Amino acid sequence: MTIRQLMSVAATVHSGQPRLAYRNQPADTWTMVTVDPVSVHYGDGGQLMRTDYDVGLDLMRALLFDTPYFDPRDSLDVEAGDDLLRARTVDVYQLPVEIADDGHLLDVKELLQLVSATSGQPMRAERAVRELDAAPTDFDANIPTPVAGVAADTAHVQVATGFDEVPMGGGRTYRPRTLFGMPDVQFLQRLRRMSGHARLSGPPGAGKTSAVLAAFGDDVLSVQGHPDLTVAALCGQYLPVPSEHGTQWQWVDGPLTRAMREGKVLLFDEINRAPKDVDDVLLPTVDQRRQLVLSDRPDLPPITAAPGFMVVATLNDLDTGIRPLSAALRRRLNIHVRVDTDYGIAAERGIDGRLLRVAQNLRTSGVDFGRQHNCDPSWYPQMADLEGAATMLEFGAQASFTALTASTDDRGRLREAAQVFASVFGEQVRPVAELGV
């Protein structure tokens, strides 16, 4: 009998050969698995070599040791291992694995291929031991529904929140994510009752707009930020209206003015694509004044926001044609939340497990790049990318990969994504699809 659980494993790669380390829970031992170099030398196809250790730090020393033959009883080996512990880190992954009755992993060859092609979370040895020491958690509830005609393969996905789905109309639903200890839609609703405002940043397709629409439904008025957006279009302007007496000019409130008058939520999508003028107009509407002066309507008194008025601005920090928000507006939109895709929710929605494995490992390497270079993470797939890739699976791996990476044009990242995709799907793909190939 076997069980499928989510557990932490550590890995390194030495001379092109990956090593995998984990805690064997029932036997309370620490295990390292790698390819036996002797079997490689004699052409046996690379037989697996498994070594058990009684102490977690011995496992880490073995994982970093120059050869796979670390001996914890040899003081010279231990001294050399300690030097490596102080100088290097290991990669830690959280993976769903098949565990046999004796506590050992069953899909080790597949896992070794995975860690040789991707990056985990870099971690120092002492912390890695604590991560591996944590008890595995049941993963059965997080196995995604297979896509028709495609064998599902779950690996390396987050655990979904478990919050109930929110209907959004048109047959669509939204699964809330955790924000400040509660569902994100619930927090946004409470923030509105407190007359607060927010900005949501993150890559395209992560669900920023969906979160706002799910939280407020018909109470949302939207405006799309773009370089040609004018203050008049945002606040209101005179527009020609046909009548029986010919064309007449009639005042029409803009979305900001309507939201203030009616006490609704203004969703300002991609606000950092709009000209800076809009920052200046928004300032008095989102501070304690909550007022808007219509410069084109000097006959009207300042508009004071009705109860329920709220501004939620979304931003994409990693695209072209964007600008920084003014410090004054950032202070007033002071609840800043980065929105990212929950791959556990993607699994519940039936996204093929192989796509989730590719996405999670690209996320790991993307976040690591940002951490190492003190910048934003490099590109990795979001929910919209995964959904597009899932619909293209019936046309083959290349079509699915093309859809998965449609939101990036970073050539280096595309090449890396192609390598990860090929390692999971077992089929080579091109960074860009070619007609006739």
Short mmCIF file of C-alpha atoms in Angstrom, two decimals:
data_model
loop_
_atom_site.label_atom_id
_atom_site.label_comp_id
_atom_site.label_asym_id
_atom_site.label_seq_id
_atom_site.Cartn_x
_atom_site.Cartn_y
_atom_site.Cartn_z
CA MET A 1 0.00 0.00 0.00
CA THR A 2 1.25 3.46 -0.86
CA ILE A 3 0.14 6.95 0.11
CA ARG A 4 0.52 10.27 -1.68
CA GLN A 5 1.72 13.10 0.53
CA LEU A 6 3.17 16.58 0.28
CA MET A 7 6.65 16.68 1.79
CA SER A 8 9.87 18.67 1.67
CA VAL A 9 12.94 17.29 -0.10
CA ALA A 10 16.39 18.81 -0.56
CA ALA A 11 18.59 18.48 -3.62
CA THR A 12 21.95 19.35 -5.16
CA VAL A 13 23.65 18.52 -8.45
CA HIS A 14 27.26 17.26 -8.54
CA SER A 15 29.12 16.73 -11.81
CA GLY A 16 25.80 16.63 -13.64
CA GLN A 17 24.30 14.02 -11.30
CA PRO A 18 21.44 15.10 -9.02
CA ARG A 19 21.14 14.06 -5.38
CA LEU A 20 17.87 13.93 -3.46
CA ALA A 21 17.53 13.99 0.34
CA TYR A 22 14.51 13.48 2.59
CA ARG A 23 13.49 12.22 6.00
CA ASN A 24 12.25 8.65 6.13
CA GLN A 25 9.52 9.24 8.74
CA PRO A 26 8.60 5.72 9.96
CA ALA A 27 12.21 4.63 10.43
CA ASP A 28 13.29 8.05 11.72
CA THR A 29 16.29 8.05 9.39
CA TRP A 30 17.54 10.56 6.82
CA THR A 31 17.97 9.29 3.27
CA MET A 32 20.00 10.42 0.26
CA VAL A 33 19.42 8.99 -3.20
CA THR A 34 21.62 9.50 -6.24
CA VAL A 35 22.92 7.63 -9.26
CA ASP A 36 25.72 5.24 -8.36
CA PRO A 37 28.82 6.51 -10.22
CA VAL A 38 30.20 2.96 -10.33
CA SER A 39 27.17 1.75 -12.29
CA VAL A 40 27.57 4.68 -14.70
CA HIS A 41 31.25 3.85 -15.18
CA TYR A 42 30.46 0.24 -16.08
CA GLY A 43 27.56 1.14 -18.37
CA ASP A 44 24.76 -0.23 -16.23
CA GLY A 45 22.46 2.69 -17.11
CA GLY A 46 22.86 4.47 -13.81
CA GLN A 47 21.59 2.37 -10.92
CA LEU A 48 20.24 4.28 -7.93
CA MET A 49 22.24 4.35 -4.71
CA ARG A 50 20.41 4.97 -1.44
CA THR A 51 22.19 5.81 1.81
CA ASP A 52 20.54 6.28 5.21
CA TYR A 53 21.86 8.51 8.02
CA ASP A 54 20.82 8.79 11.65
CA VAL A 55 21.41 12.54 11.94
CA GLY A 56 19.98 15.29 9.79
CA LEU A 57 23.22 17.26 9.59
CA ASP A 58 25.04 14.15 8.39
CA LEU A 59 22.52 14.03 5.55
CA MET A 60 23.32 17.65 4.66
CA ARG A 61 27.05 16.94 4.78
CA ALA A 62 26.53 13.98 2.44
CA LEU A 63 24.35 16.04 0.12
CA LEU A 64 27.14 18.60 -0.36
CA PHE A 65 30.09 16.19 -0.22
CA ASP A 66 32.35 15.92 -3.26
CA THR A 67 31.54 12.24 -3.69
CA PRO A 68 28.40 10.29 -2.76
CA TYR A 69 30.43 8.17 -0.33
CA PHE A 70 30.34 10.42 2.74
CA ASP A 71 31.12 8.47 5.95
CA PRO A 72 29.88 10.12 9.18
CA ARG A 73 32.32 7.93 11.16
CA ASP A 74 35.31 9.45 9.38
CA SER A 75 36.43 12.67 11.12
CA LEU A 76 38.08 13.95 7.93
CA ASP A 77 34.83 13.51 6.00
CA VAL A 78 32.91 15.31 8.74
CA GLU A 79 35.40 18.19 8.80
CA ALA A 80 35.22 18.57 5.03
CA GLY A 81 31.42 18.36 5.19
CA ASP A 82 31.30 21.13 7.82
CA ASP A 83 33.35 23.41 5.56
CA LEU A 84 30.81 22.82 2.78
CA LEU A 85 27.91 23.52 5.12
CA ARG A 86 29.33 26.93 5.93
CA ALA A 87 29.97 27.82 2.28
CA ARG A 88 27.01 26.43 0.34
CA THR A 89 23.25 26.07 0.32
CA VAL A 90 20.92 23.30 -0.81
CA ASP A 91 17.73 23.61 -2.86
CA VAL A 92 14.52 22.71 -1.02
CA TYR A 93 11.33 21.70 -2.83
CA GLN A 94 7.88 20.83 -1.53
CA LEU A 95 6.58 18.01 -3.68
CA PRO A 96 3.71 15.51 -3.71
CA VAL A 97 5.33 12.09 -3.59
CA GLU A 98 4.38 8.41 -3.47
CA ILE A 99 5.55 6.89 -0.19
CA ALA A 100 5.89 3.15 0.37
CA ASP A 101 5.12 1.37 3.65
CA ASP A 102 8.77 1.59 4.69
CA GLY A 103 8.71 5.37 4.27
CA HIS A 104 10.89 5.54 1.16
CA LEU A 105 9.88 7.37 -1.99
CA LEU A 106 8.71 5.43 -5.03
CA ASP A 107 9.07 8.00 -7.83
CA VAL A 108 12.73 8.82 -7.14
CA LYS A 109 13.95 8.66 -10.75
CA GLU A 110 11.32 11.16 -11.83
CA LEU A 111 12.18 13.44 -8.91
CA LEU A 112 15.89 13.29 -9.73
CA GLN A 113 15.12 14.39 -13.29
CA LEU A 114 13.03 17.24 -11.91
CA VAL A 115 15.67 18.64 -9.54
CA SER A 116 18.37 18.36 -12.20
CA ALA A 117 16.36 20.57 -14.57
CA THR A 118 14.91 23.14 -12.15
CA SER A 119 15.77 25.26 -9.14
CA GLY A 120 14.24 25.00 -5.68
CA GLN A 121 14.39 27.45 -2.80
CA PRO A 122 18.02 28.02 -1.75
CA MET A 123 18.39 27.27 1.94
CA ARG A 124 21.17 26.87 4.49
CA ALA A 125 21.69 23.41 5.92
CA GLU A 126 20.36 24.00 9.44
CA ARG A 127 17.11 25.43 8.15
CA ALA A 128 16.84 22.74 5.47
CA VAL A 129 17.04 20.06 8.16
CA ARG A 130 14.10 21.66 9.96
CA GLU A 131 12.13 21.81 6.72
CA LEU A 132 12.74 18.13 6.01
CA ASP A 133 11.91 17.23 9.61
CA ALA A 134 8.35 18.52 9.25
CA ALA A 135 5.77 15.78 8.94
CA PRO A 136 4.31 15.23 5.44
CA THR A 137 0.72 16.37 4.85
CA ASP A 138 -2.02 14.52 3.05
CA PHE A 139 -2.14 15.55 -0.58
CA ASP A 140 -5.13 13.58 -1.84
CA ALA A 141 -7.49 16.57 -1.73
CA ASN A 142 -5.21 18.58 -3.99
CA ILE A 143 -4.88 16.18 -6.92
CA PRO A 144 -6.27 18.06 -9.94
CA THR A 145 -9.03 16.64 -12.09
CA PRO A 146 -7.52 15.18 -15.28
CA VAL A 147 -8.06 17.08 -18.51
CA ALA A 148 -9.94 14.94 -21.03
CA GLY A 149 -7.54 12.74 -22.97
CA VAL A 150 -4.53 13.82 -20.92
CA ALA A 151 -3.02 11.88 -18.04
CA ALA A 152 -2.81 14.19 -15.01
CA ASP A 153 0.49 14.33 -13.18
CA THR A 154 0.49 16.39 -9.99
CA ALA A 155 3.71 17.78 -8.61
CA HIS A 156 5.06 20.82 -6.85
CA VAL A 157 1.81 22.74 -6.39
CA GLN A 158 0.60 24.92 -3.56
CA VAL A 159 -2.22 23.87 -1.29
CA ALA A 160 -5.40 25.80 -2.05
CA THR A 161 -7.08 27.89 0.63
CA GLY A 162 -10.33 25.93 0.86
CA PHE A 163 -12.53 29.07 0.81
CA ASP A 164 -15.90 28.72 -0.91
CA GLU A 165 -16.13 29.91 -4.50
CA VAL A 166 -17.83 33.24 -5.20
CA PRO A 167 -20.22 33.41 -8.18
CA MET A 168 -19.37 36.19 -10.64
CA GLY A 169 -22.10 35.90 -13.26
CA GLY A 170 -21.94 34.33 -16.70
CA GLY A 171 -21.29 30.95 -15.12
CA ARG A 172 -17.88 32.08 -13.80
CA THR A 173 -16.72 31.68 -10.22
CA TYR A 174 -13.83 33.06 -8.18
CA ARG A 175 -11.92 31.15 -5.50
CA PRO A 176 -10.71 33.60 -2.81
CA ARG A 177 -7.14 33.59 -1.57
CA THR A 178 -5.92 34.31 1.94
CA LEU A 179 -5.28 37.98 2.75
CA PHE A 180 -4.52 39.14 6.30
CA GLY A 181 -5.92 35.90 7.70
CA MET A 182 -9.25 35.97 5.81
CA PRO A 183 -10.58 35.53 2.27
CA ASP A 184 -9.35 38.35 0.04
CA VAL A 185 -12.90 39.32 -0.97
CA GLN A 186 -13.91 39.60 2.68
CA PHE A 187 -10.96 41.85 3.48
CA LEU A 188 -11.73 44.16 0.53
CA GLN A 189 -15.35 44.39 1.66
CA ARG A 190 -14.32 45.30 5.21
CA LEU A 191 -11.83 47.85 3.89
CA ARG A 192 -14.63 49.49 1.94
CA ARG A 193 -16.78 49.78 5.08
CA MET A 194 -13.81 51.54 6.70
CA SER A 195 -13.68 54.05 3.79
CA GLY A 196 -10.28 52.65 2.81
CA HIS A 197 -8.67 52.34 -0.61
CA ALA A 198 -6.18 49.85 -2.07
CA ARG A 199 -3.79 49.09 -4.88
CA LEU A 200 -3.19 45.58 -6.20
CA SER A 201 0.02 44.91 -8.06
CA GLY A 202 1.22 41.84 -9.88
CA PRO A 203 1.73 40.28 -13.30
CA PRO A 204 -1.04 40.09 -15.90
CA GLY A 205 -3.40 37.16 -15.51
CA ALA A 206 -2.92 36.75 -11.75
CA GLY A 207 -6.51 37.68 -10.90
CA LYS A 208 -6.28 41.28 -9.69
CA THR A 209 -9.40 42.43 -11.52
CA SER A 210 -11.27 39.21 -10.73
CA ALA A 211 -10.73 39.70 -6.99
CA VAL A 212 -12.36 43.14 -7.11
CA LEU A 213 -15.27 42.00 -9.29
CA ALA A 214 -15.87 39.01 -7.02
CA ALA A 215 -15.83 41.21 -3.92
CA PHE A 216 -18.19 43.93 -5.17
CA GLY A 217 -20.09 42.65 -8.21
CA ASP A 218 -22.48 45.22 -9.67
CA ASP A 219 -21.10 47.91 -7.35
CA VAL A 220 -17.98 48.21 -9.53
CA LEU A 221 -17.42 50.94 -12.10
CA SER A 222 -14.29 50.36 -14.19
CA VAL A 223 -11.85 52.58 -16.02
CA GLN A 224 -8.90 51.33 -18.06
CA GLY A 225 -5.62 53.18 -17.74
CA HIS A 226 -3.89 54.07 -21.02
CA PRO A 227 -1.61 56.87 -22.23
CA ASP A 228 -4.45 58.79 -23.89
CA LEU A 229 -6.80 58.77 -20.90
CA THR A 230 -7.83 62.34 -20.09
CA VAL A 231 -9.03 63.95 -16.89
CA ALA A 232 -12.25 64.81 -18.73
CA ALA A 233 -12.88 61.17 -19.63
CA LEU A 234 -12.33 60.20 -15.99
CA CYS A 235 -14.37 62.98 -14.37
CA GLY A 236 -16.94 64.03 -16.97
CA GLN A 237 -17.33 66.05 -20.13
CA TYR A 238 -19.81 67.54 -22.59
CA LEU A 239 -20.63 65.08 -25.36
CA PRO A 240 -22.74 65.53 -28.51
CA VAL A 241 -26.19 63.98 -28.25
CA PRO A 242 -28.57 63.75 -31.25
CA SER A 243 -31.99 65.29 -30.68
CA GLU A 244 -35.01 66.40 -32.70
CA HIS A 245 -33.48 69.88 -32.77
CA GLY A 246 -30.14 68.63 -34.09
CA THR A 247 -27.01 67.80 -32.18
CA GLN A 248 -26.87 69.13 -28.65
CA TRP A 249 -24.09 69.05 -26.10
CA GLN A 250 -24.88 67.30 -22.86
CA TRP A 251 -22.84 66.82 -19.72
CA VAL A 252 -22.01 63.16 -18.95
CA ASP A 253 -20.40 62.14 -15.66
CA GLY A 254 -17.22 60.11 -15.93
CA PRO A 255 -16.67 56.88 -13.96
CA LEU A 256 -14.92 58.65 -11.07
CA THR A 257 -17.75 61.16 -10.64
CA ARG A 258 -20.40 58.45 -10.90
CA ALA A 259 -18.64 56.27 -8.33
CA MET A 260 -18.49 59.20 -5.90
CA ARG A 261 -22.10 60.23 -6.40
CA GLU A 262 -23.46 56.67 -6.17
CA GLY A 263 -21.14 55.33 -3.46
CA LYS A 264 -19.65 52.66 -5.71
CA VAL A 265 -16.22 51.08 -6.13
CA LEU A 266 -14.01 52.57 -8.84
CA LEU A 267 -11.75 49.88 -10.29
CA PHE A 268 -8.89 51.71 -11.98
CA ASP A 269 -7.23 48.98 -14.05
CA GLU A 270 -3.54 49.49 -14.86
CA ILE A 271 -3.47 52.95 -13.36
CA ASN A 272 0.25 53.29 -14.01
CA ARG A 273 -0.39 53.34 -17.78
CA ALA A 274 -2.44 56.53 -17.45
CA PRO A 275 -0.90 60.04 -17.56
CA LYS A 276 0.28 61.55 -14.29
CA ASP A 277 -2.60 64.07 -14.42
CA VAL A 278 -4.96 61.41 -13.11
CA ASP A 279 -2.89 61.05 -9.92
CA ASP A 280 -3.48 64.72 -9.14
CA VAL A 281 -7.22 64.42 -9.76
CA LEU A 282 -7.58 61.37 -7.53
CA LEU A 283 -5.71 62.81 -4.54
CA PRO A 284 -8.55 64.81 -2.93
CA THR A 285 -11.06 62.03 -3.61
CA VAL A 286 -9.16 59.42 -1.58
CA ASP A 287 -7.97 61.50 1.35
CA GLN A 288 -10.03 62.82 4.27
CA ARG A 289 -11.70 65.42 2.03
CA ARG A 290 -13.33 62.81 -0.25
CA GLN A 291 -14.18 65.60 -2.68
CA LEU A 292 -13.88 66.27 -6.39
CA VAL A 293 -13.99 69.68 -8.04
CA LEU A 294 -15.13 69.53 -11.65
CA SER A 295 -13.12 72.25 -13.38
CA ASP A 296 -15.37 72.03 -16.44
CA ARG A 297 -18.45 72.62 -14.30
CA PRO A 298 -17.81 75.77 -12.27
CA ASP A 299 -21.55 76.01 -11.72
CA LEU A 300 -21.49 72.89 -9.52
CA PRO A 301 -20.28 72.69 -5.93
CA PRO A 302 -17.55 70.14 -5.09
CA ILE A 303 -18.82 66.58 -5.19
CA THR A 304 -18.52 64.77 -1.87
CA ALA A 305 -18.24 61.01 -2.02
CA ALA A 306 -21.28 59.07 -0.86
CA PRO A 307 -20.80 56.28 1.72
CA GLY A 308 -19.40 53.18 0.03
CA PHE A 309 -17.11 55.02 -2.38
CA MET A 310 -13.79 53.24 -2.75
CA VAL A 311 -10.91 53.27 -5.21
CA VAL A 312 -9.03 50.06 -6.02
CA ALA A 313 -6.16 50.55 -8.46
CA THR A 314 -4.39 47.68 -10.18
CA LEU A 315 -0.81 47.86 -11.42
CA ASN A 316 1.44 45.70 -13.55
CA ASP A 317 5.05 46.39 -12.56
CA LEU A 318 6.75 44.24 -15.21
CA ASP A 319 5.46 45.57 -18.53
CA THR A 320 6.35 48.35 -20.95
CA GLY A 321 4.66 51.75 -21.06
CA ILE A 322 4.22 52.08 -17.31
CA ARG A 323 5.24 54.78 -14.84
CA PRO A 324 5.65 54.99 -11.06
CA LEU A 325 2.73 56.32 -9.04
CA SER A 326 3.28 59.55 -7.14
CA ALA A 327 4.28 59.19 -3.49
CA ALA A 328 1.22 61.20 -2.47
CA LEU A 329 -1.16 58.78 -4.20
CA ARG A 330 0.67 55.74 -2.83
CA ARG A 331 0.18 57.09 0.70
CA ARG A 332 -3.56 57.39 0.12
CA LEU A 333 -3.89 54.00 -1.58
CA ASN A 334 -2.00 52.69 1.41
CA ILE A 335 -3.16 49.07 1.39
CA HIS A 336 -0.76 47.58 -1.16
CA VAL A 337 -1.18 43.90 -1.97
CA ARG A 338 0.81 41.85 -4.47
CA VAL A 339 -1.51 39.42 -6.25
CA ASP A 340 -0.16 36.10 -7.46
CA THR A 341 -1.69 32.91 -8.80
CA ASP A 342 -2.45 30.16 -6.31
CA TYR A 343 -1.44 26.96 -8.09
CA GLY A 344 -3.49 24.91 -5.65
CA ILE A 345 -6.60 26.69 -6.92
CA ALA A 346 -5.41 26.05 -10.47
CA ALA A 347 -5.18 22.34 -9.59
CA GLU A 348 -8.72 22.36 -8.21
CA ARG A 349 -9.90 23.92 -11.47
CA GLY A 350 -8.55 20.91 -13.36
CA ILE A 351 -5.32 22.35 -14.79
CA ASP A 352 -3.14 19.44 -15.90
CA GLY A 353 -0.59 18.54 -13.25
CA ARG A 354 2.31 18.65 -15.67
CA LEU A 355 1.55 22.28 -16.46
CA LEU A 356 1.44 22.99 -12.72
CA ARG A 357 4.84 21.37 -12.28
CA VAL A 358 6.32 23.53 -15.04
CA ALA A 359 4.71 26.67 -13.60
CA GLN A 360 5.79 26.05 -10.01
CA ASN A 361 9.39 25.45 -10.95
CA LEU A 362 9.47 28.54 -13.15
CA ARG A 363 8.04 30.47 -10.21
CA THR A 364 10.80 29.14 -7.95
CA SER A 365 13.56 30.17 -10.34
CA GLY A 366 11.84 33.49 -11.08
CA VAL A 367 11.54 34.42 -7.41
CA ASP A 368 15.11 33.31 -6.75
CA PHE A 369 16.33 35.56 -9.56
CA GLY A 370 14.55 38.53 -8.03
CA ARG A 371 15.95 37.78 -4.58
CA GLN A 372 19.51 37.37 -5.84
CA HIS A 373 19.44 40.54 -7.95
CA ASN A 374 17.29 42.66 -5.62
CA CYS A 375 14.63 43.18 -8.28
CA ASP A 376 11.16 41.95 -9.22
CA PRO A 377 10.85 38.22 -9.94
CA SER A 378 11.40 37.22 -13.54
CA TRP A 379 8.40 35.96 -15.50
CA TYR A 380 6.48 32.83 -14.54
CA PRO A 381 3.01 31.58 -15.58
CA GLN A 382 -0.17 32.98 -14.05
CA MET A 383 -3.70 31.55 -14.02
CA ALA A 384 -4.60 32.99 -17.42
CA ASP A 385 -1.45 31.45 -18.92
CA LEU A 386 -2.25 28.06 -17.39
CA GLU A 387 -5.83 28.13 -18.63
CA GLY A 388 -4.68 29.01 -22.13
CA ALA A 389 -2.07 26.25 -22.08
CA ALA A 390 -4.63 23.71 -20.85
CA THR A 391 -6.96 24.44 -23.76
CA MET A 392 -4.08 23.91 -26.21
CA LEU A 393 -3.02 20.51 -24.88
CA GLU A 394 -5.19 18.73 -27.42
CA PHE A 395 -2.98 20.23 -30.16
CA GLY A 396 0.21 18.89 -28.63
CA ALA A 397 3.06 19.99 -26.39
CA GLN A 398 4.30 22.79 -28.67
CA ALA A 399 0.89 24.46 -28.86
CA SER A 400 0.44 24.20 -25.10
CA PHE A 401 3.90 25.63 -24.43
CA THR A 402 3.27 28.51 -26.85
CA ALA A 403 0.08 29.45 -24.97
CA LEU A 404 1.75 29.03 -21.58
CA THR A 405 4.51 31.54 -22.43
CA ALA A 406 2.43 33.97 -24.51
CA SER A 407 2.72 36.74 -21.90
CA THR A 408 6.52 37.01 -22.00
CA ASP A 409 9.00 37.99 -24.71
CA ASP A 410 12.11 37.54 -22.55
CA ARG A 411 14.20 35.28 -24.79
CA GLY A 412 16.36 33.95 -22.00
CA ARG A 413 13.31 33.13 -19.93
CA LEU A 414 11.63 31.46 -22.91
CA ARG A 415 14.64 29.19 -23.40
CA GLU A 416 14.65 28.26 -19.73
CA ALA A 417 10.91 27.62 -19.81
CA ALA A 418 11.35 25.38 -22.85
CA GLN A 419 13.92 23.29 -20.98
CA VAL A 420 11.66 22.92 -17.94
CA PHE A 421 8.66 22.09 -20.13
CA ALA A 422 10.65 19.45 -22.02
CA SER A 423 11.91 17.86 -18.79
CA VAL A 424 8.34 17.47 -17.50
CA PHE A 425 6.55 16.52 -20.75
CA GLY A 426 9.41 14.45 -22.18
CA GLU A 427 9.10 16.25 -25.51
CA GLN A 428 11.26 19.02 -26.92
CA VAL A 429 9.57 22.35 -27.64
CA ARG A 430 10.74 25.53 -29.34
CA PRO A 431 10.67 28.90 -27.56
CA VAL A 432 8.61 30.21 -30.50
CA ALA A 433 6.40 27.97 -32.65
CA GLU A 434 7.38 27.78 -36.31
CA LEU A 435 4.98 27.30 -39.20
CA GLY A 436 5.79 24.21 -41.21
CA VAL A 437 7.97 22.63 -38.52
#
